[in-house]
Amino acid sequence: MTNTQIVLIAGFSGVMMGLSGGVFAQTSGSQTYSTVESQVAKSVAIDRQAAAQQKEARATALAANPNAQQGAIDSALNSLVIKNETKNQQQLNQASVASATPSLVEQVGATLPKLAQIGGQLKYGEHIVISQEGPEIIALIRSLVTRQQPDQRAVIARLQEFASNGKPEAVHFLGFSFEHGLYGAPKSLSQATKYYQLAASQNYQPSLYNLGLIAAYGKSGNAPDLERGLAWMAKAMTLANDTSGRVCGLASFLAFRTNRQPEAVRFAKGCNSALAHIPRASLGDTESLPIRVGWLRDSIATGADDGYSLIAKISKPLIKTDNNFTFCKYVLINRHYRRATLPNIKDEAARCVDQVGKMVGSEKGWSVQREQIIAGVASFVPMEIETLKNMRKSNKFHYSWTVPYLPFAQAETDLFEPLLTKETQR
């Protein structure tokens, strides 16, 4: 263990003691945020009202005498005063450009530390926060990933300070650090869960999401608890719009798995997660079969196996109109996708094709093409099984990961992947 790790562990322990002393009984952070938010809302409303009144006054004046109004504008623009001012401004602009040396630009940049944060928001999307300090906390967390260990101390000290003051974004990150054993924190899911619960008590959506995921996956060593996971996720859905789709995706999936179809459909509506494709494809029939099959194939790539059987299920009612024999293909895929070899696949394909032929009849002349269809189904099955395996391997969204904040889209996942992959290999 390095000296840096020892310092970090000591720091984390100090924060733990501070939190256990009742810091979270204080609600000043959320109250301050609400007050500022209210003041901003009032200010915006006043500005909009004034702008509307000015616009109305200008429109009234222009309607009363449009020619005179335009004439006054033209006269003002062509006046000697305006021309001289324009010339002076051009000279000032040229002087400003000439004086903008690299050193000056660097000095100005140093006085604007939030520009990097704004750039991060443009690239990664605005993160979900509660406290006023939330954006700064998220920026600090993100910066830790790329900093060398000696440079991490000041950042971690700052995060510990925020956590000691009950800022949910920082408290949540302490939980994340304990869960994964990062930055000198001893790996402890039970300790992490306590921090997540503390932040969740302030309705911090990432903590609700992590608690729901831990319960649903049985990460605590207990059996997966889908009901408890769904309870956390349903609450998380009411708090904010996670643009990465993690919250709505897991919520819709858990609702589907627990046979709550209306909730599954509702959570999936407008959700950009492949997990939401499961209820979207299986509980709705407004889209064509190829589109719904594509959705379920994408859901298989997430690591969820539901799509294998569901493609067979949704294609069965369409047997008479589906010339691609989707039903036969995916019945066999669902039966064999866990097996290494398929010794009797042609015989199984023949039985399914014959069964479909009896249901449809000979009106389409399928009996004439029987051997060709059987060969097509038999060859498709092993190729599709391999394709779906490769899709799953290449999917780097890591749906089973807890998150340090939300949204946690692909770019954020890529940022943390070296750190968390290294942690799982230790």
CSV table of C-alpha atoms in Angstrom, one decimal:
chain,number,residue,atom,x,y,z
A,1,MET,CA,0.0,0.0,0.0
A,2,THR,CA,1.4,3.4,-1.0
A,3,ASN,CA,1.6,6.5,1.3
A,4,THR,CA,-1.0,8.1,-0.9
A,5,GLN,CA,-3.5,5.3,-0.4
A,6,ILE,CA,-2.9,5.4,3.4
A,7,VAL,CA,-3.7,9.1,3.4
A,8,LEU,CA,-6.8,8.5,1.3
A,9,ILE,CA,-8.1,5.8,3.5
A,10,ALA,CA,-7.6,8.0,6.6
A,11,GLY,CA,-9.5,10.8,4.8
A,12,PHE,CA,-12.4,8.5,3.9
A,13,SER,CA,-12.5,7.2,7.5
A,14,GLY,CA,-12.7,10.8,8.7
A,15,VAL,CA,-15.6,11.5,6.4
A,16,MET,CA,-17.4,8.3,7.6
A,17,MET,CA,-17.1,9.5,11.2
A,18,GLY,CA,-18.4,13.0,10.3
A,19,LEU,CA,-21.4,11.6,8.5
A,20,SER,CA,-22.3,9.3,11.3
A,21,GLY,CA,-22.4,12.3,13.6
A,22,GLY,CA,-25.6,13.5,12.0
A,23,VAL,CA,-24.5,15.8,9.2
A,24,PHE,CA,-27.5,14.7,7.1
A,25,ALA,CA,-29.9,16.1,9.7
A,26,GLN,CA,-29.1,19.4,8.0
A,27,THR,CA,-31.0,20.4,4.9
A,28,SER,CA,-29.4,23.7,4.2
A,29,GLY,CA,-28.1,22.5,0.9
A,30,SER,CA,-31.4,21.6,-0.6
A,31,GLN,CA,-33.1,24.6,1.0
A,32,THR,CA,-30.4,27.0,-0.5
A,33,TYR,CA,-30.9,25.4,-3.9
A,34,SER,CA,-34.7,25.8,-3.7
A,35,THR,CA,-34.3,29.4,-2.7
A,36,VAL,CA,-31.9,30.2,-5.5
A,37,GLU,CA,-34.1,28.3,-8.0
A,38,SER,CA,-37.1,30.4,-6.9
A,39,GLN,CA,-35.2,33.7,-7.2
A,40,VAL,CA,-34.0,32.7,-10.7
A,41,ALA,CA,-37.5,31.8,-11.8
A,42,LYS,CA,-38.9,35.1,-10.6
A,43,SER,CA,-36.1,37.0,-12.3
A,44,VAL,CA,-36.7,35.2,-15.6
A,45,ALA,CA,-40.4,35.8,-15.3
A,46,ILE,CA,-39.8,39.6,-14.8
A,47,ASP,CA,-37.4,39.7,-17.7
A,48,ARG,CA,-39.8,37.9,-20.0
A,49,GLN,CA,-42.7,40.3,-19.0
A,50,ALA,CA,-40.6,43.4,-19.7
A,51,ALA,CA,-39.4,42.0,-23.1
A,52,ALA,CA,-43.0,41.2,-24.0
A,53,GLN,CA,-44.2,44.7,-23.1
A,54,GLN,CA,-41.4,46.3,-25.1
A,55,LYS,CA,-42.2,44.1,-28.1
A,56,GLU,CA,-45.8,45.1,-27.9
A,57,ALA,CA,-45.0,48.8,-27.7
A,58,ARG,CA,-42.7,48.6,-30.7
A,59,ALA,CA,-45.4,46.7,-32.7
A,60,THR,CA,-48.0,49.3,-31.8
A,61,ALA,CA,-45.8,52.2,-32.8
A,62,LEU,CA,-44.8,50.5,-36.1
A,63,ALA,CA,-48.4,49.8,-36.9
A,64,ALA,CA,-49.4,53.4,-36.3
A,65,ASN,CA,-46.9,54.8,-38.7
A,66,PRO,CA,-44.7,52.2,-40.4
A,67,ASN,CA,-43.1,54.6,-42.9
A,68,ALA,CA,-42.1,57.2,-40.3
A,69,GLN,CA,-40.7,54.4,-38.1
A,70,GLN,CA,-38.5,53.0,-41.0
A,71,GLY,CA,-37.4,56.5,-42.0
A,72,ALA,CA,-36.2,57.2,-38.5
A,73,ILE,CA,-34.3,54.0,-38.4
A,74,ASP,CA,-32.6,54.7,-41.8
A,75,SER,CA,-31.7,58.2,-40.8
A,76,ALA,CA,-30.1,57.0,-37.5
A,77,LEU,CA,-28.1,54.3,-39.3
A,78,ASN,CA,-26.7,56.8,-41.8
A,79,SER,CA,-25.9,59.6,-39.4
A,80,LEU,CA,-22.3,60.9,-39.0
A,81,VAL,CA,-22.3,59.9,-35.3
A,82,ILE,CA,-23.1,56.3,-36.1
A,83,LYS,CA,-20.5,56.2,-38.9
A,84,ASN,CA,-17.7,57.6,-36.6
A,85,GLU,CA,-18.6,55.2,-33.8
A,86,THR,CA,-18.5,52.3,-36.2
A,87,LYS,CA,-15.0,53.4,-37.4
A,88,ASN,CA,-13.8,53.8,-33.8
A,89,GLN,CA,-15.1,50.3,-32.9
A,90,GLN,CA,-13.3,48.7,-35.9
A,91,GLN,CA,-10.0,50.3,-34.8
A,92,LEU,CA,-10.6,49.0,-31.2
A,93,ASN,CA,-11.3,45.5,-32.5
A,94,GLN,CA,-8.1,45.5,-34.5
A,95,ALA,CA,-6.1,46.6,-31.5
A,96,SER,CA,-7.8,44.0,-29.3
A,97,VAL,CA,-6.9,41.2,-31.8
A,98,ALA,CA,-3.3,42.4,-32.0
A,99,SER,CA,-2.9,42.5,-28.2
A,100,ALA,CA,-4.3,38.9,-27.7
A,101,THR,CA,-1.0,37.2,-27.2
A,102,PRO,CA,-0.8,33.5,-26.2
A,103,SER,CA,0.3,34.5,-22.7
A,104,LEU,CA,-2.7,36.8,-22.3
A,105,VAL,CA,-5.1,34.2,-23.6
A,106,GLU,CA,-3.6,31.7,-21.1
A,107,GLN,CA,-4.1,34.3,-18.2
A,108,VAL,CA,-7.7,34.9,-19.2
A,109,GLY,CA,-8.3,31.2,-19.4
A,110,ALA,CA,-7.0,30.7,-15.9
A,111,THR,CA,-9.6,33.1,-14.6
A,112,LEU,CA,-12.4,31.1,-16.2
A,113,PRO,CA,-12.3,27.6,-14.6
A,114,LYS,CA,-15.8,26.8,-15.4
A,115,LEU,CA,-15.3,26.9,-19.2
A,116,ALA,CA,-14.0,23.3,-19.0
A,117,GLN,CA,-17.1,22.3,-17.1
A,118,ILE,CA,-19.3,23.9,-19.7
A,119,GLY,CA,-17.4,22.1,-22.4
A,120,GLY,CA,-18.0,18.9,-20.6
A,121,GLN,CA,-21.7,19.6,-20.5
A,122,LEU,CA,-21.7,20.2,-24.2
A,123,LYS,CA,-20.0,16.9,-24.8
A,124,TYR,CA,-21.5,14.7,-22.1
A,125,GLY,CA,-24.8,16.4,-21.4
A,126,GLU,CA,-25.8,18.2,-18.2
A,127,HIS,CA,-25.5,16.0,-15.2
A,128,ILE,CA,-28.3,15.5,-12.6
A,129,VAL,CA,-27.5,17.4,-9.4
A,130,ILE,CA,-29.3,18.6,-6.3
A,131,SER,CA,-27.0,21.0,-4.6
A,132,GLN,CA,-25.6,24.2,-6.0
A,133,GLU,CA,-22.2,22.7,-5.8
A,134,GLY,CA,-23.3,19.7,-7.8
A,135,PRO,CA,-21.8,20.7,-11.1
A,136,GLU,CA,-18.4,21.4,-9.5
A,137,ILE,CA,-18.5,18.1,-7.6
A,138,ILE,CA,-19.3,16.1,-10.8
A,139,ALA,CA,-16.4,18.0,-12.6
A,140,LEU,CA,-14.1,17.0,-9.7
A,141,ILE,CA,-15.2,13.4,-9.9
A,142,ARG,CA,-14.5,13.2,-13.7
A,143,SER,CA,-11.1,14.8,-13.3
A,144,LEU,CA,-10.0,12.1,-10.8
A,145,VAL,CA,-10.1,9.5,-13.6
A,146,THR,CA,-7.4,11.1,-15.6
A,147,ARG,CA,-5.2,12.5,-12.8
A,148,GLN,CA,-2.1,10.8,-11.5
A,149,GLN,CA,-2.2,9.6,-7.9
A,150,PRO,CA,-0.2,12.5,-6.4
A,151,ASP,CA,-2.5,15.0,-8.1
A,152,GLN,CA,-5.6,13.2,-6.7
A,153,ARG,CA,-5.1,14.2,-3.1
A,154,ALA,CA,-6.4,17.8,-3.4
A,155,VAL,CA,-9.4,16.7,-5.4
A,156,ILE,CA,-10.3,14.0,-3.0
A,157,ALA,CA,-9.9,16.3,0.0
A,158,ARG,CA,-12.3,18.7,-1.7
A,159,LEU,CA,-14.8,15.9,-2.3
A,160,GLN,CA,-14.5,14.8,1.3
A,161,GLU,CA,-15.3,18.4,2.4
A,162,PHE,CA,-18.4,18.4,0.2
A,163,ALA,CA,-19.4,15.0,1.6
A,164,SER,CA,-18.9,16.2,5.2
A,165,ASN,CA,-21.3,19.0,4.5
A,166,GLY,CA,-23.9,16.6,3.3
A,167,LYS,CA,-23.8,17.3,-0.4
A,168,PRO,CA,-25.5,14.3,-2.0
A,169,GLU,CA,-23.4,14.2,-5.1
A,170,ALA,CA,-20.2,13.8,-3.0
A,171,VAL,CA,-21.8,11.4,-0.5
A,172,HIS,CA,-22.9,9.2,-3.5
A,173,PHE,CA,-19.4,9.2,-4.9
A,174,LEU,CA,-18.0,8.0,-1.5
A,175,GLY,CA,-20.5,5.1,-1.8
A,176,PHE,CA,-19.2,4.4,-5.4
A,177,SER,CA,-15.6,4.5,-4.2
A,178,PHE,CA,-16.3,2.1,-1.3
A,179,GLU,CA,-18.3,-0.2,-3.6
A,180,HIS,CA,-15.4,-0.5,-6.1
A,181,GLY,CA,-12.5,0.0,-3.7
A,182,LEU,CA,-11.2,3.1,-5.5
A,183,TYR,CA,-8.9,5.9,-4.4
A,184,GLY,CA,-7.7,4.1,-1.3
A,185,ALA,CA,-11.2,3.4,0.1
A,186,PRO,CA,-11.5,-0.2,1.3
A,187,LYS,CA,-13.9,-2.2,-0.8
A,188,SER,CA,-17.1,-2.6,1.0
A,189,LEU,CA,-20.6,-3.0,-0.6
A,190,SER,CA,-22.3,-2.7,2.8
A,191,GLN,CA,-20.6,0.7,3.5
A,192,ALA,CA,-21.3,1.8,-0.1
A,193,THR,CA,-25.0,1.0,0.4
A,194,LYS,CA,-25.1,3.2,3.5
A,195,TYR,CA,-23.8,6.1,1.5
A,196,TYR,CA,-26.2,5.5,-1.3
A,197,GLN,CA,-29.1,5.3,1.1
A,198,LEU,CA,-28.0,8.6,2.7
A,199,ALA,CA,-27.9,10.4,-0.7
A,200,ALA,CA,-31.1,8.7,-1.8
A,201,SER,CA,-32.8,10.1,1.3
A,202,GLN,CA,-32.3,13.5,-0.4
A,203,ASN,CA,-33.8,12.2,-3.6
A,204,TYR,CA,-30.5,12.0,-5.5
A,205,GLN,CA,-31.4,10.0,-8.5
A,206,PRO,CA,-28.1,8.2,-9.1
A,207,SER,CA,-28.2,6.7,-5.6
A,208,LEU,CA,-31.7,5.4,-6.2
A,209,TYR,CA,-30.6,3.9,-9.4
A,210,ASN,CA,-27.6,2.2,-7.8
A,211,LEU,CA,-29.7,0.8,-5.0
A,212,GLY,CA,-32.2,-0.5,-7.5
A,213,LEU,CA,-29.5,-2.1,-9.6
A,214,ILE,CA,-27.8,-3.7,-6.5
A,215,ALA,CA,-31.1,-5.2,-5.4
A,216,ALA,CA,-32.1,-6.4,-8.9
A,217,TYR,CA,-28.7,-8.1,-9.6
A,218,GLY,CA,-28.3,-9.5,-6.1
A,219,LYS,CA,-24.9,-7.8,-5.8
A,220,SER,CA,-25.1,-7.8,-2.0
A,221,GLY,CA,-24.8,-11.6,-1.9
A,222,ASN,CA,-28.6,-12.1,-1.6
A,223,ALA,CA,-30.8,-13.5,-4.3
A,224,PRO,CA,-31.8,-11.0,-6.9
A,225,ASP,CA,-34.8,-9.0,-5.7
A,226,LEU,CA,-36.6,-7.6,-8.7
A,227,GLU,CA,-39.5,-6.2,-6.6
A,228,ARG,CA,-37.2,-4.2,-4.4
A,229,GLY,CA,-35.2,-3.1,-7.4
A,230,LEU,CA,-38.3,-2.0,-9.2
A,231,ALA,CA,-39.4,0.0,-6.1
A,232,TRP,CA,-36.1,2.0,-6.2
A,233,MET,CA,-36.3,2.5,-10.0
A,234,ALA,CA,-40.0,3.6,-9.9
A,235,LYS,CA,-39.0,6.4,-7.5
A,236,ALA,CA,-36.0,7.3,-9.5
A,237,MET,CA,-38.2,7.7,-12.6
A,238,THR,CA,-40.2,10.5,-10.8
A,239,LEU,CA,-37.1,12.7,-10.1
A,240,ALA,CA,-35.3,13.6,-13.3
A,241,ASN,CA,-34.8,12.8,-17.0
A,242,ASP,CA,-31.7,10.6,-17.3
A,243,THR,CA,-30.7,11.2,-20.9
A,244,SER,CA,-28.4,8.2,-20.9
A,245,GLY,CA,-31.5,5.9,-20.6
A,246,ARG,CA,-30.1,3.9,-17.7
A,247,VAL,CA,-33.0,4.7,-15.3
A,248,CYS,CA,-35.9,4.3,-17.7
A,249,GLY,CA,-34.2,1.2,-19.3
A,250,LEU,CA,-33.8,-0.7,-16.1
A,251,ALA,CA,-37.2,0.5,-14.8
A,252,SER,CA,-39.0,-0.8,-17.9
A,253,PHE,CA,-37.1,-4.1,-17.8
A,254,LEU,CA,-37.8,-4.8,-14.2
A,255,ALA,CA,-41.5,-3.9,-14.6
A,256,PHE,CA,-41.6,-6.3,-17.5
A,257,ARG,CA,-39.9,-9.1,-15.6
A,258,THR,CA,-42.3,-8.7,-12.7
A,259,ASN,CA,-45.3,-8.8,-15.0
A,260,ARG,CA,-46.4,-5.2,-14.6
A,261,GLN,CA,-47.1,-4.6,-18.2
A,262,PRO,CA,-48.7,-1.1,-18.0
A,263,GLU,CA,-45.8,0.2,-16.0
A,264,ALA,CA,-43.3,-1.5,-18.4
A,265,VAL,CA,-44.8,0.2,-21.4
A,266,ARG,CA,-45.0,3.6,-19.6
A,267,PHE,CA,-41.4,3.5,-18.5
A,268,ALA,CA,-40.3,2.4,-22.0
A,269,LYS,CA,-42.1,5.3,-23.7
A,270,GLY,CA,-39.5,7.6,-25.1
A,271,CYS,CA,-36.7,5.7,-23.5
A,272,ASN,CA,-33.5,5.3,-25.6
A,273,SER,CA,-32.3,2.2,-23.8
A,274,ALA,CA,-32.1,-1.2,-25.6
A,275,LEU,CA,-33.6,-2.7,-22.4
A,276,ALA,CA,-36.7,-0.7,-23.1
A,277,HIS,CA,-37.0,-2.5,-26.4
A,278,ILE,CA,-38.1,-5.6,-24.5
A,279,PRO,CA,-41.6,-4.4,-23.5
A,280,ARG,CA,-41.7,-2.1,-26.6
A,281,ALA,CA,-41.3,-5.1,-28.9
A,282,SER,CA,-43.2,-7.7,-27.0
A,283,LEU,CA,-46.2,-5.7,-25.7
A,284,GLY,CA,-46.8,-3.6,-28.8
A,285,ASP,CA,-47.7,-4.7,-32.3
A,286,THR,CA,-47.8,-1.3,-34.2
A,287,GLU,CA,-44.4,-1.8,-35.8
A,288,SER,CA,-43.5,-4.4,-38.4
A,289,LEU,CA,-42.0,-7.7,-37.4
A,290,PRO,CA,-38.5,-6.9,-38.7
A,291,ILE,CA,-38.4,-3.8,-36.6
A,292,ARG,CA,-39.5,-5.6,-33.5
A,293,VAL,CA,-37.0,-8.4,-34.1
A,294,GLY,CA,-34.3,-5.8,-34.5
A,295,TRP,CA,-35.2,-4.2,-31.1
A,296,LEU,CA,-35.1,-7.6,-29.4
A,297,ARG,CA,-31.7,-8.4,-31.0
A,298,ASP,CA,-30.4,-5.2,-29.6
A,299,SER,CA,-31.8,-6.1,-26.1
A,300,ILE,CA,-29.9,-9.4,-26.3
A,301,ALA,CA,-26.7,-7.5,-26.8
A,302,THR,CA,-27.3,-5.8,-23.3
A,303,GLY,CA,-26.9,-9.2,-21.6
A,304,ALA,CA,-30.6,-9.9,-21.1
A,305,ASP,CA,-31.6,-13.2,-22.5
A,306,ASP,CA,-35.4,-12.5,-22.8
A,307,GLY,CA,-35.1,-11.6,-26.4
A,308,TYR,CA,-34.3,-15.1,-27.6
A,309,SER,CA,-37.7,-16.5,-26.6
A,310,LEU,CA,-39.6,-13.3,-27.2
A,311,ILE,CA,-38.7,-13.2,-30.9
A,312,ALA,CA,-40.2,-16.7,-31.3
A,313,LYS,CA,-43.2,-15.5,-29.4
A,314,ILE,CA,-44.0,-12.4,-31.4
A,315,SER,CA,-43.4,-14.1,-34.7
A,316,LYS,CA,-45.7,-17.1,-34.1
A,317,PRO,CA,-49.0,-15.2,-34.8
A,318,LEU,CA,-47.5,-14.0,-38.1
A,319,ILE,CA,-46.5,-17.4,-39.4
A,320,LYS,CA,-49.0,-17.3,-42.3
A,321,THR,CA,-47.6,-14.0,-43.7
A,322,ASP,CA,-43.9,-14.3,-42.7
A,323,ASN,CA,-42.0,-15.7,-45.7
A,324,ASN,CA,-38.7,-15.6,-43.7
A,325,PHE,CA,-39.7,-18.4,-41.3
A,326,THR,CA,-38.7,-16.2,-38.4
A,327,PHE,CA,-40.6,-18.4,-36.0
A,328,CYS,CA,-38.7,-21.5,-36.9
A,329,LYS,CA,-35.3,-19.8,-36.9
A,330,TYR,CA,-35.7,-18.3,-33.4
A,331,VAL,CA,-37.5,-21.3,-31.9
A,332,LEU,CA,-34.3,-23.2,-32.7
A,333,ILE,CA,-32.0,-20.3,-31.6
A,334,ASN,CA,-33.8,-20.1,-28.3
A,335,ARG,CA,-33.4,-23.8,-27.8
A,336,HIS,CA,-29.7,-24.0,-28.7
A,337,TYR,CA,-28.0,-20.6,-28.0
A,338,ARG,CA,-26.3,-22.0,-24.9
A,339,ARG,CA,-25.0,-25.1,-26.6
A,340,ALA,CA,-21.6,-25.5,-28.2
A,341,THR,CA,-22.7,-27.8,-31.0
A,342,LEU,CA,-25.9,-28.4,-33.0
A,343,PRO,CA,-25.7,-31.9,-34.4
A,344,ASN,CA,-29.3,-32.4,-35.3
A,345,ILE,CA,-30.2,-28.8,-36.4
A,346,LYS,CA,-31.2,-29.8,-40.0
A,347,ASP,CA,-33.7,-32.4,-38.7
A,348,GLU,CA,-35.1,-29.9,-36.2
A,349,ALA,CA,-35.4,-27.3,-38.9
A,350,ALA,CA,-37.3,-29.8,-41.1
A,351,ARG,CA,-39.8,-30.6,-38.4
A,352,CYS,CA,-40.5,-26.9,-37.8
A,353,VAL,CA,-40.8,-26.1,-41.5
A,354,ASP,CA,-43.2,-29.0,-42.0
A,355,GLN,CA,-45.3,-27.9,-39.0
A,356,VAL,CA,-45.6,-24.4,-40.5
A,357,GLY,CA,-46.4,-25.9,-43.9
A,358,LYS,CA,-49.4,-27.8,-42.4
A,359,MET,CA,-50.6,-24.6,-40.7
A,360,VAL,CA,-50.4,-22.6,-43.9
A,361,GLY,CA,-51.3,-25.2,-46.4
A,362,SER,CA,-49.9,-25.6,-49.9
A,363,GLU,CA,-51.4,-22.4,-51.3
A,364,LYS,CA,-47.9,-20.7,-51.6
A,365,GLY,CA,-46.2,-23.7,-53.0
A,366,TRP,CA,-43.9,-24.0,-50.1
A,367,SER,CA,-43.8,-27.8,-50.4
A,368,VAL,CA,-41.9,-27.4,-53.7
A,369,GLN,CA,-39.2,-25.3,-52.0
A,370,ARG,CA,-39.2,-27.4,-48.8
A,371,GLU,CA,-35.5,-28.5,-49.0
A,372,GLN,CA,-34.3,-25.0,-49.8
A,373,ILE,CA,-36.2,-23.5,-46.9
A,374,ILE,CA,-35.0,-26.2,-44.5
A,375,ALA,CA,-31.4,-25.6,-45.6
A,376,GLY,CA,-31.8,-21.8,-45.1
A,377,VAL,CA,-33.3,-22.2,-41.6
A,378,ALA,CA,-30.6,-24.7,-40.6
A,379,SER,CA,-27.7,-22.6,-41.8
A,380,PHE,CA,-29.2,-19.4,-40.3
A,381,VAL,CA,-29.4,-20.7,-36.7
A,382,PRO,CA,-25.7,-21.2,-35.9
A,383,MET,CA,-24.7,-18.0,-37.7
A,384,GLU,CA,-27.2,-15.9,-35.8
A,385,ILE,CA,-26.2,-17.5,-32.5
A,386,GLU,CA,-22.6,-16.5,-33.1
A,387,THR,CA,-23.7,-13.0,-34.3
A,388,LEU,CA,-25.7,-12.4,-31.2
A,389,LYS,CA,-22.8,-13.5,-29.0
A,390,ASN,CA,-20.4,-11.1,-30.8
A,391,MET,CA,-23.0,-8.3,-30.4
A,392,ARG,CA,-23.0,-8.9,-26.7
A,393,LYS,CA,-19.2,-9.0,-26.5
A,394,SER,CA,-18.8,-5.7,-28.3
A,395,ASN,CA,-21.4,-3.9,-26.3
A,396,LYS,CA,-19.4,-1.6,-24.0
A,397,PHE,CA,-22.3,0.2,-22.2
A,398,HIS,CA,-22.0,-2.1,-19.2
A,399,TYR,CA,-25.6,-2.2,-18.2
A,400,SER,CA,-24.8,-4.0,-14.9
A,401,TRP,CA,-22.5,-1.3,-13.6
A,402,THR,CA,-23.5,1.1,-10.9
A,403,VAL,CA,-22.7,4.7,-11.7
A,404,PRO,CA,-20.8,7.6,-10.1
A,405,TYR,CA,-23.4,10.1,-11.4
A,406,LEU,CA,-26.1,10.4,-14.1
A,407,PRO,CA,-26.4,10.7,-17.0
A,408,PHE,CA,-23.8,8.0,-17.5
A,409,ALA,CA,-23.8,7.6,-21.3
A,410,GLN,CA,-21.4,5.8,-23.5
A,411,ALA,CA,-18.7,8.5,-23.5
A,412,GLU,CA,-18.8,8.5,-19.6
A,413,THR,CA,-18.7,4.7,-19.6
A,414,ASP,CA,-15.6,4.7,-21.8
A,415,LEU,CA,-14.0,7.3,-19.5
A,416,PHE,CA,-14.4,5.0,-16.4
A,417,GLU,CA,-13.9,1.6,-18.2
A,418,PRO,CA,-10.1,1.4,-17.6
A,419,LEU,CA,-10.6,2.2,-13.9
A,420,LEU,CA,-13.5,-0.2,-13.3
A,421,THR,CA,-12.1,-3.0,-15.5
A,422,LYS,CA,-8.9,-2.9,-13.6
A,423,GLU,CA,-10.8,-3.0,-10.3
A,424,THR,CA,-12.7,-6.2,-11.4
A,425,GLN,CA,-9.4,-7.9,-12.5
A,426,ARG,CA,-7.7,-7.4,-9.1
